[in-house]
Amino acid sequence: ETGVTQTPRHLVMGMTNKKSLKCEQHLGHNAMYWYKQSAKKPLELMFVYSLEERVENNSVPSRFSPECPNSSHLFLHLHTLQPEDSALYLCASSQEMAGGVYEQYFGPGTRLTVT
Amino acid sequence: AQSVAQPEDQVNVAEGNPLTVKCTYSVSGNPYLFWYVQYPNRGLQFLLKYITGDNLVKGSYGFEAEFNKSQTSFHLKKPSALVSDSALYFCAVRDLNYGQNFVFGPGTRLSVLP
């Protein structure tokens, strides 16, 4: 489980705050992902970065802003969130190669509560 | 569009009995199928995957899954359940026609009773 780390593990923020979630992968992968996991709902893919370029953005509100400075690090910048944004935010990584399909490795998640 | 269904929210099984967690999928191209497990306060852990080849796939912790193309299913199985297998199980599919988008099912909570 130390292959993908996330900080902080828990975060409580007000609706007017600005905070950032951090993800780091130590697996040498070239793709990273942000997911939102809410109670009673399927895992929702938010963003995908491949070779440090954003390749997927699944209609996520602009109050969530991703950043991928290099292949090992991924951030999710948060501002003016809503209470319904409270969820577990999971980071994942995988190795993408032409002609191959590889599994994702997940971090432990950040439990976000918006008050 | 790709989708995954896990028809059971909850599966209960006695320790030592065989377990099955069901998954059906819908894709437009070739399906690439995965099973993950999530323990409380943890991220998802990869169990096994089907890409091509043998329809019976073996994975971690004694789990296996059977790919059935005609029934568009990929059920997770284990011959003898352990109490420590109690967790949330997710089936996922990836269709390369949709880029790097993995689609996950809603999850099935497995409870293994001692």
PDB file of N, CA, C and O in Angstrom, chain A residues 9-73:
ATOM      1  N   ARG A   9      -4.846  12.586   5.107  1.00  0.00           N
ATOM      2  CA  ARG A   9      -5.789  11.476   5.120  1.00  0.00           C
ATOM      3  C   ARG A   9      -7.194  11.965   5.466  1.00  0.00           C
ATOM      4  O   ARG A   9      -8.185  11.371   5.044  1.00  0.00           O
ATOM      5  N   HIS A  10      -7.265  13.022   6.253  1.00  0.00           N
ATOM      6  CA  HIS A  10      -8.554  13.611   6.609  1.00  0.00           C
ATOM      7  C   HIS A  10      -8.450  15.124   6.469  1.00  0.00           C
ATOM      8  O   HIS A  10      -7.410  15.701   6.799  1.00  0.00           O
ATOM      9  N   LEU A  11      -9.539  15.737   5.993  1.00  0.00           N
ATOM     10  CA  LEU A  11      -9.556  17.191   5.818  1.00  0.00           C
ATOM     11  C   LEU A  11     -10.970  17.698   6.059  1.00  0.00           C
ATOM     12  O   LEU A  11     -11.918  17.193   5.486  1.00  0.00           O
ATOM     13  N   VAL A  12     -11.055  18.685   6.929  1.00  0.00           N
ATOM     14  CA  VAL A  12     -12.320  19.378   7.156  1.00  0.00           C
ATOM     15  C   VAL A  12     -12.121  20.815   6.717  1.00  0.00           C
ATOM     16  O   VAL A  12     -11.159  21.467   7.132  1.00  0.00           O
ATOM     17  N   MET A  13     -12.984  21.290   5.840  1.00  0.00           N
ATOM     18  CA  MET A  13     -12.828  22.662   5.352  1.00  0.00           C
ATOM     19  C   MET A  13     -14.174  23.343   5.208  1.00  0.00           C
ATOM     20  O   MET A  13     -15.198  22.684   4.955  1.00  0.00           O
ATOM     21  N   GLY A  14     -14.148  24.648   5.393  1.00  0.00           N
ATOM     22  CA  GLY A  14     -15.340  25.441   5.184  1.00  0.00           C
ATOM     23  C   GLY A  14     -15.528  25.731   3.705  1.00  0.00           C
ATOM     24  O   GLY A  14     -14.621  25.540   2.889  1.00  0.00           O
ATOM     25  N   MET A  15     -16.715  26.186   3.363  1.00  0.00           N
ATOM     26  CA  MET A  15     -17.038  26.402   1.952  1.00  0.00           C
ATOM     27  C   MET A  15     -16.235  27.517   1.328  1.00  0.00           C
ATOM     28  O   MET A  15     -16.102  27.583   0.098  1.00  0.00           O
ATOM     29  N   THR A  16     -15.655  28.397   2.127  1.00  0.00           N
ATOM     30  CA  THR A  16     -14.884  29.501   1.554  1.00  0.00           C
ATOM     31  C   THR A  16     -13.380  29.232   1.554  1.00  0.00           C
ATOM     32  O   THR A  16     -12.599  30.059   1.100  1.00  0.00           O
ATOM     33  N   ASN A  17     -12.981  28.102   2.088  1.00  0.00           N
ATOM     34  CA  ASN A  17     -11.551  27.795   2.177  1.00  0.00           C
ATOM     35  C   ASN A  17     -10.975  27.375   0.834  1.00  0.00           C
ATOM     36  O   ASN A  17     -11.698  26.983  -0.089  1.00  0.00           O
ATOM     37  N   LYS A  18      -9.635  27.425   0.767  1.00  0.00           N
ATOM     38  CA  LYS A  18      -8.895  26.829  -0.342  1.00  0.00           C
ATOM     39  C   LYS A  18      -7.917  25.824   0.250  1.00  0.00           C
ATOM     40  O   LYS A  18      -7.160  26.161   1.170  1.00  0.00           O
ATOM     41  N   LYS A  19      -7.937  24.635  -0.275  1.00  0.00           N
ATOM     42  CA  LYS A  19      -7.036  23.581   0.196  1.00  0.00           C
ATOM     43  C   LYS A  19      -6.585  22.754  -1.000  1.00  0.00           C
ATOM     44  O   LYS A  19      -7.156  22.837  -2.087  1.00  0.00           O
ATOM     45  N   SER A  20      -5.567  21.931  -0.753  1.00  0.00           N
ATOM     46  CA  SER A  20      -5.086  21.044  -1.811  1.00  0.00           C
ATOM     47  C   SER A  20      -4.885  19.636  -1.284  1.00  0.00           C
ATOM     48  O   SER A  20      -4.421  19.453  -0.158  1.00  0.00           O
ATOM     49  N   LEU A  21      -5.211  18.665  -2.115  1.00  0.00           N
ATOM     50  CA  LEU A  21      -4.920  17.269  -1.830  1.00  0.00           C
ATOM     51  C   LEU A  21      -3.687  16.881  -2.640  1.00  0.00           C
ATOM     52  O   LEU A  21      -3.530  17.291  -3.790  1.00  0.00           O
ATOM     53  N   LYS A  22      -2.856  16.045  -2.020  1.00  0.00           N
ATOM     54  CA  LYS A  22      -1.624  15.637  -2.683  1.00  0.00           C
ATOM     55  C   LYS A  22      -1.585  14.123  -2.853  1.00  0.00           C
ATOM     56  O   LYS A  22      -2.008  13.377  -1.963  1.00  0.00           O
ATOM     57  N   CYS A  23      -1.075  13.681  -3.974  1.00  0.00           N
ATOM     58  CA  CYS A  23      -0.884  12.261  -4.255  1.00  0.00           C
ATOM     59  C   CYS A  23       0.516  12.061  -4.813  1.00  0.00           C
ATOM     60  O   CYS A  23       0.985  12.860  -5.637  1.00  0.00           O
ATOM     61  N   GLU A  24       1.169  11.015  -4.362  1.00  0.00           N
ATOM     62  CA  GLU A  24       2.493  10.685  -4.873  1.00  0.00           C
ATOM     63  C   GLU A  24       2.567   9.190  -5.139  1.00  0.00           C
ATOM     64  O   GLU A  24       2.168   8.388  -4.295  1.00  0.00           O
ATOM     65  N   GLN A  25       3.065   8.824  -6.319  1.00  0.00           N
ATOM     66  CA  GLN A  25       3.213   7.403  -6.617  1.00  0.00           C
ATOM     67  C   GLN A  25       4.698   7.062  -6.779  1.00  0.00           C
ATOM     68  O   GLN A  25       5.463   7.811  -7.380  1.00  0.00           O
ATOM     69  N   HIS A  26       5.049   5.916  -6.222  1.00  0.00           N
ATOM     70  CA  HIS A  26       6.447   5.470  -6.175  1.00  0.00           C
ATOM     71  C   HIS A  26       6.650   4.233  -7.039  1.00  0.00           C
ATOM     72  O   HIS A  26       7.522   3.409  -6.777  1.00  0.00           O
ATOM     73  N   LEU A  27       5.797   4.076  -8.058  1.00  0.00           N
ATOM     74  CA  LEU A  27       5.775   2.853  -8.855  1.00  0.00           C
ATOM     75  C   LEU A  27       6.342   3.039 -10.252  1.00  0.00           C
ATOM     76  O   LEU A  27       6.339   2.087 -11.032  1.00  0.00           O
ATOM     77  N   GLY A  28       6.754   4.254 -10.582  1.00  0.00           N
ATOM     78  CA  GLY A  28       7.280   4.512 -11.916  1.00  0.00           C
ATOM     79  C   GLY A  28       6.225   4.519 -13.001  1.00  0.00           C
ATOM     80  O   GLY A  28       6.538   4.375 -14.181  1.00  0.00           O
ATOM     81  N   HIS A  29       4.962   4.707 -12.620  1.00  0.00           N
ATOM     82  CA  HIS A  29       3.874   4.721 -13.593  1.00  0.00           C
ATOM     83  C   HIS A  29       3.821   6.036 -14.362  1.00  0.00           C
ATOM     84  O   HIS A  29       4.360   7.062 -13.917  1.00  0.00           O
ATOM     85  N   ASN A  30       3.112   6.005 -15.507  1.00  0.00           N
ATOM     86  CA  ASN A  30       3.039   7.216 -16.328  1.00  0.00           C
ATOM     87  C   ASN A  30       1.634   7.796 -16.427  1.00  0.00           C
ATOM     88  O   ASN A  30       1.407   8.739 -17.189  1.00  0.00           O
ATOM     89  N   ALA A  31       0.687   7.246 -15.683  1.00  0.00           N
ATOM     90  CA  ALA A  31      -0.672   7.784 -15.686  1.00  0.00           C
ATOM     91  C   ALA A  31      -1.175   7.886 -14.259  1.00  0.00           C
ATOM     92  O   ALA A  31      -0.897   7.009 -13.429  1.00  0.00           O
ATOM     93  N   MET A  32      -1.919   8.958 -13.974  1.00  0.00           N
ATOM     94  CA  MET A  32      -2.476   9.155 -12.636  1.00  0.00           C
ATOM     95  C   MET A  32      -3.919   9.628 -12.745  1.00  0.00           C
ATOM     96  O   MET A  32      -4.306  10.261 -13.735  1.00  0.00           O
ATOM     97  N   TYR A  33      -4.699   9.299 -11.714  1.00  0.00           N
ATOM     98  CA  TYR A  33      -6.147   9.505 -11.759  1.00  0.00           C
ATOM     99  C   TYR A  33      -6.641  10.071 -10.435  1.00  0.00           C
ATOM    100  O   TYR A  33      -6.116   9.735  -9.372  1.00  0.00           O
ATOM    101  N   TRP A  34      -7.705  10.877 -10.507  1.00  0.00           N
ATOM    102  CA  TRP A  34      -8.464  11.271  -9.323  1.00  0.00           C
ATOM    103  C   TRP A  34      -9.873  10.682  -9.440  1.00  0.00           C
ATOM    104  O   TRP A  34     -10.528  10.816 -10.474  1.00  0.00           O
ATOM    105  N   TYR A  35     -10.335  10.049  -8.346  1.00  0.00           N
ATOM    106  CA  TYR A  35     -11.677   9.520  -8.251  1.00  0.00           C
ATOM    107  C   TYR A  35     -12.368  10.128  -7.028  1.00  0.00           C
ATOM    108  O   TYR A  35     -11.728  10.425  -6.024  1.00  0.00           O
ATOM    109  N   LYS A  36     -13.690  10.218  -7.126  1.00  0.00           N
ATOM    110  CA  LYS A  36     -14.510  10.598  -5.979  1.00  0.00           C
ATOM    111  C   LYS A  36     -15.351   9.394  -5.592  1.00  0.00           C
ATOM    112  O   LYS A  36     -16.014   8.793  -6.445  1.00  0.00           O
ATOM    113  N   GLN A  37     -15.323   9.056  -4.296  1.00  0.00           N
ATOM    114  CA  GLN A  37     -16.132   7.945  -3.793  1.00  0.00           C
ATOM    115  C   GLN A  37     -17.099   8.473  -2.745  1.00  0.00           C
ATOM    116  O   GLN A  37     -16.685   8.871  -1.663  1.00  0.00           O
ATOM    117  N   SER A  38     -18.375   8.479  -3.099  1.00  0.00           N
ATOM    118  CA  SER A  38     -19.425   8.917  -2.185  1.00  0.00           C
ATOM    119  C   SER A  38     -20.231   7.708  -1.733  1.00  0.00           C
ATOM    120  O   SER A  38     -20.314   6.709  -2.446  1.00  0.00           O
ATOM    121  N   ALA A  39     -20.836   7.837  -0.578  1.00  0.00           N
ATOM    122  CA  ALA A  39     -21.679   6.751  -0.073  1.00  0.00           C
ATOM    123  C   ALA A  39     -22.824   6.490  -1.049  1.00  0.00           C
ATOM    124  O   ALA A  39     -23.396   7.417  -1.609  1.00  0.00           O
ATOM    125  N   LYS A  40     -23.109   5.243  -1.268  1.00  0.00           N
ATOM    126  CA  LYS A  40     -24.242   4.803  -2.085  1.00  0.00           C
ATOM    127  C   LYS A  40     -24.110   5.144  -3.564  1.00  0.00           C
ATOM    128  O   LYS A  40     -25.086   5.074  -4.308  1.00  0.00           O
ATOM    129  N   LYS A  41     -22.931   5.566  -4.005  1.00  0.00           N
ATOM    130  CA  LYS A  41     -22.733   5.895  -5.418  1.00  0.00           C
ATOM    131  C   LYS A  41     -21.504   5.173  -5.939  1.00  0.00           C
ATOM    132  O   LYS A  41     -20.553   4.933  -5.205  1.00  0.00           O
ATOM    133  N   PRO A  42     -21.498   4.834  -7.243  1.00  0.00           N
ATOM    134  CA  PRO A  42     -20.301   4.214  -7.811  1.00  0.00           C
ATOM    135  C   PRO A  42     -19.120   5.172  -7.791  1.00  0.00           C
ATOM    136  O   PRO A  42     -19.301   6.386  -7.725  1.00  0.00           O
ATOM    137  N   LEU A  43     -17.958   4.605  -7.888  1.00  0.00           N
ATOM    138  CA  LEU A  43     -16.731   5.388  -7.983  1.00  0.00           C
ATOM    139  C   LEU A  43     -16.813   6.278  -9.221  1.00  0.00           C
ATOM    140  O   LEU A  43     -17.114   5.807 -10.314  1.00  0.00           O
ATOM    141  N   GLU A  44     -16.533   7.570  -9.038  1.00  0.00           N
ATOM    142  CA  GLU A  44     -16.615   8.506 -10.158  1.00  0.00           C
ATOM    143  C   GLU A  44     -15.221   8.961 -10.571  1.00  0.00           C
ATOM    144  O   GLU A  44     -14.493   9.532  -9.756  1.00  0.00           O
ATOM    145  N   LEU A  45     -14.881   8.720 -11.828  1.00  0.00           N
ATOM    146  CA  LEU A  45     -13.614   9.205 -12.347  1.00  0.00           C
ATOM    147  C   LEU A  45     -13.715  10.709 -12.558  1.00  0.00           C
ATOM    148  O   LEU A  45     -14.650  11.193 -13.202  1.00  0.00           O
ATOM    149  N   MET A  46     -12.746  11.450 -12.029  1.00  0.00           N
ATOM    150  CA  MET A  46     -12.755  12.906 -12.162  1.00  0.00           C
ATOM    151  C   MET A  46     -11.776  13.371 -13.234  1.00  0.00           C
ATOM    152  O   MET A  46     -12.144  14.088 -14.151  1.00  0.00           O
ATOM    153  N   PHE A  47     -10.532  12.974 -13.069  1.00  0.00           N
ATOM    154  CA  PHE A  47      -9.472  13.442 -13.978  1.00  0.00           C
ATOM    155  C   PHE A  47      -8.493  12.313 -14.254  1.00  0.00           C
ATOM    156  O   PHE A  47      -8.267  11.462 -13.400  1.00  0.00           O
ATOM    157  N   VAL A  48      -7.919  12.350 -15.467  1.00  0.00           N
ATOM    158  CA  VAL A  48      -6.868  11.426 -15.848  1.00  0.00           C
ATOM    159  C   VAL A  48      -5.717  12.223 -16.427  1.00  0.00           C
ATOM    160  O   VAL A  48      -5.928  13.090 -17.280  1.00  0.00           O
ATOM    161  N   TYR A  49      -4.510  11.917 -15.965  1.00  0.00           N
ATOM    162  CA  TYR A  49      -3.300  12.480 -16.548  1.00  0.00           C
ATOM    163  C   TYR A  49      -2.451  11.350 -17.096  1.00  0.00           C
ATOM    164  O   TYR A  49      -2.222  10.347 -16.423  1.00  0.00           O
ATOM    165  N   SER A  50      -2.012  11.503 -18.327  1.00  0.00           N
ATOM    166  CA  SER A  50      -1.113  10.538 -18.935  1.00  0.00           C
ATOM    167  C   SER A  50       0.107  11.292 -19.440  1.00  0.00           C
ATOM    168  O   SER A  50      -0.048  12.264 -20.192  1.00  0.00           O
ATOM    169  N   LEU A  51       1.282  10.862 -19.004  1.00  0.00           N
ATOM    170  CA  LEU A  51       2.521  11.560 -19.356  1.00  0.00           C
ATOM    171  C   LEU A  51       2.405  13.052 -19.040  1.00  0.00           C
ATOM    172  O   LEU A  51       2.813  13.906 -19.823  1.00  0.00           O
ATOM    173  N   GLU A  52       1.793  13.323 -17.891  1.00  0.00           N
ATOM    174  CA  GLU A  52       1.656  14.665 -17.336  1.00  0.00           C
ATOM    175  C   GLU A  52       0.697  15.564 -18.104  1.00  0.00           C
ATOM    176  O   GLU A  52       0.610  16.762 -17.813  1.00  0.00           O
ATOM    177  N   GLU A  53      -0.036  15.021 -19.052  1.00  0.00           N
ATOM    178  CA  GLU A  53      -1.038  15.820 -19.746  1.00  0.00           C
ATOM    179  C   GLU A  53      -2.426  15.308 -19.386  1.00  0.00           C
ATOM    180  O   GLU A  53      -2.661  14.099 -19.324  1.00  0.00           O
ATOM    181  N   ARG A  54      -3.356  16.243 -19.190  1.00  0.00           N
ATOM    182  CA  ARG A  54      -4.702  15.836 -18.857  1.00  0.00           C
ATOM    183  C   ARG A  54      -5.370  15.243 -20.083  1.00  0.00           C
ATOM    184  O   ARG A  54      -5.432  15.882 -21.142  1.00  0.00           O
ATOM    185  N   VAL A  55      -5.863  14.010 -19.962  1.00  0.00           N
ATOM    186  CA  VAL A  55      -6.503  13.360 -21.108  1.00  0.00           C
ATOM    187  C   VAL A  55      -7.982  13.120 -20.894  1.00  0.00           C
ATOM    188  O   VAL A  55      -8.708  12.820 -21.821  1.00  0.00           O
ATOM    189  N   GLU A  56      -8.440  13.183 -19.652  1.00  0.00           N
ATOM    190  CA  GLU A  56      -9.858  13.002 -19.371  1.00  0.00           C
ATOM    191  C   GLU A  56     -10.270  14.028 -18.330  1.00  0.00           C
ATOM    192  O   GLU A  56      -9.547  14.274 -17.381  1.00  0.00           O
ATOM    193  N   ASN A  57     -11.451  14.579 -18.519  1.00  0.00           N
ATOM    194  CA  ASN A  57     -12.019  15.491 -17.535  1.00  0.00           C
ATOM    195  C   ASN A  57     -13.517  15.262 -17.585  1.00  0.00           C
ATOM    196  O   ASN A  57     -14.201  15.739 -18.487  1.00  0.00           O
ATOM    197  N   ASN A  58     -14.009  14.478 -16.650  1.00  0.00           N
ATOM    198  CA  ASN A  58     -15.391  14.015 -16.739  1.00  0.00           C
ATOM    199  C   ASN A  58     -16.382  15.020 -16.153  1.00  0.00           C
ATOM    200  O   ASN A  58     -17.033  14.739 -15.165  1.00  0.00           O
ATOM    201  N   SER A  59     -16.488  16.170 -16.791  1.00  0.00           N
ATOM    202  CA  SER A  59     -17.504  17.163 -16.421  1.00  0.00           C
ATOM    203  C   SER A  59     -17.449  17.514 -14.947  1.00  0.00           C
ATOM    204  O   SER A  59     -18.483  17.568 -14.273  1.00  0.00           O
ATOM    205  N   VAL A  60     -16.264  17.727 -14.463  1.00  0.00           N
ATOM    206  CA  VAL A  60     -16.082  18.061 -13.055  1.00  0.00           C
ATOM    207  C   VAL A  60     -16.209  19.577 -12.881  1.00  0.00           C
ATOM    208  O   VAL A  60     -15.669  20.336 -13.690  1.00  0.00           O
ATOM    209  N   PRO A  61     -16.911  20.030 -11.840  1.00  0.00           N
ATOM    210  CA  PRO A  61     -17.049  21.476 -11.617  1.00  0.00           C
ATOM    211  C   PRO A  61     -15.698  22.157 -11.474  1.00  0.00           C
ATOM    212  O   PRO A  61     -14.724  21.567 -10.979  1.00  0.00           O
ATOM    213  N   SER A  62     -15.653  23.418 -11.865  1.00  0.00           N
ATOM    214  CA  SER A  62     -14.385  24.149 -11.875  1.00  0.00           C
ATOM    215  C   SER A  62     -13.843  24.436 -10.480  1.00  0.00           C
ATOM    216  O   SER A  62     -12.692  24.854 -10.347  1.00  0.00           O
ATOM    217  N   ARG A  63     -14.628  24.196  -9.447  1.00  0.00           N
ATOM    218  CA  ARG A  63     -14.105  24.368  -8.089  1.00  0.00           C
ATOM    219  C   ARG A  63     -13.079  23.287  -7.739  1.00  0.00           C
ATOM    220  O   ARG A  63     -12.404  23.365  -6.702  1.00  0.00           O
ATOM    221  N   PHE A  64     -12.967  22.281  -8.592  1.00  0.00           N
ATOM    222  CA  PHE A  64     -11.908  21.275  -8.479  1.00  0.00           C
ATOM    223  C   PHE A  64     -10.902  21.537  -9.600  1.00  0.00           C
ATOM    224  O   PHE A  64     -11.267  21.528 -10.779  1.00  0.00           O
ATOM    225  N   SER A  65      -9.643  21.702  -9.243  1.00  0.00           N
ATOM    226  CA  SER A  65      -8.627  22.020 -10.235  1.00  0.00           C
ATOM    227  C   SER A  65      -7.432  21.084 -10.054  1.00  0.00           C
ATOM    228  O   SER A  65      -6.749  21.147  -9.037  1.00  0.00           O
ATOM    229  N   PRO A  66      -7.162  20.216 -11.031  1.00  0.00           N
ATOM    230  CA  PRO A  66      -6.048  19.295 -10.891  1.00  0.00           C
ATOM    231  C   PRO A  66      -4.744  19.917 -11.386  1.00  0.00           C
ATOM    232  O   PRO A  66      -4.736  20.855 -12.181  1.00  0.00           O
ATOM    233  N   GLU A  67      -3.658  19.326 -10.883  1.00  0.00           N
ATOM    234  CA  GLU A  67      -2.329  19.744 -11.328  1.00  0.00           C
ATOM    235  C   GLU A  67      -1.416  18.538 -11.293  1.00  0.00           C
ATOM    236  O   GLU A  67      -1.413  17.793 -10.311  1.00  0.00           O
ATOM    237  N   CYS A  68      -0.646  18.341 -12.344  1.00  0.00           N
ATOM    238  CA  CYS A  68       0.282  17.209 -12.417  1.00  0.00           C
ATOM    239  C   CYS A  68       1.648  17.733 -12.827  1.00  0.00           C
ATOM    240  O   CYS A  68       1.962  17.796 -14.029  1.00  0.00           O
ATOM    241  N   PRO A  69       2.481  18.155 -11.876  1.00  0.00           N
ATOM    242  CA  PRO A  69       3.774  18.772 -12.207  1.00  0.00           C
ATOM    243  C   PRO A  69       4.793  17.797 -12.784  1.00  0.00           C
ATOM    244  O   PRO A  69       5.698  18.210 -13.513  1.00  0.00           O
ATOM    245  N   ASN A  70       4.659  16.517 -12.454  1.00  0.00           N
ATOM    246  CA  ASN A  70       5.539  15.489 -13.004  1.00  0.00           C
ATOM    247  C   ASN A  70       4.829  14.151 -12.885  1.00  0.00           C
ATOM    248  O   ASN A  70       3.750  14.062 -12.292  1.00  0.00           O
ATOM    249  N   SER A  71       5.430  13.109 -13.392  1.00  0.00           N
ATOM    250  CA  SER A  71       4.733  11.823 -13.468  1.00  0.00           C
ATOM    251  C   SER A  71       4.519  11.168 -12.107  1.00  0.00           C
ATOM    252  O   SER A  71       3.770  10.209 -12.002  1.00  0.00           O
ATOM    253  N   SER A  72       5.169  11.679 -11.066  1.00  0.00           N
ATOM    254  CA  SER A  72       5.037  11.067  -9.746  1.00  0.00           C
ATOM    255  C   SER A  72       4.064  11.793  -8.833  1.00  0.00           C
ATOM    256  O   SER A  72       3.689  11.240  -7.794  1.00  0.00           O
ATOM    257  N   HIS A  73       3.683  12.993  -9.177  1.00  0.00           N
ATOM    258  CA  HIS A  73       2.885  13.810  -8.281  1.00  0.00           C
ATOM    259  C   HIS A  73       1.602  14.296  -8.944  1.00  0.00           C
ATOM    260  O   HIS A  73       1.607  14.672 -10.118  1.00  0.00           O
TER     261      HIS A  73
END
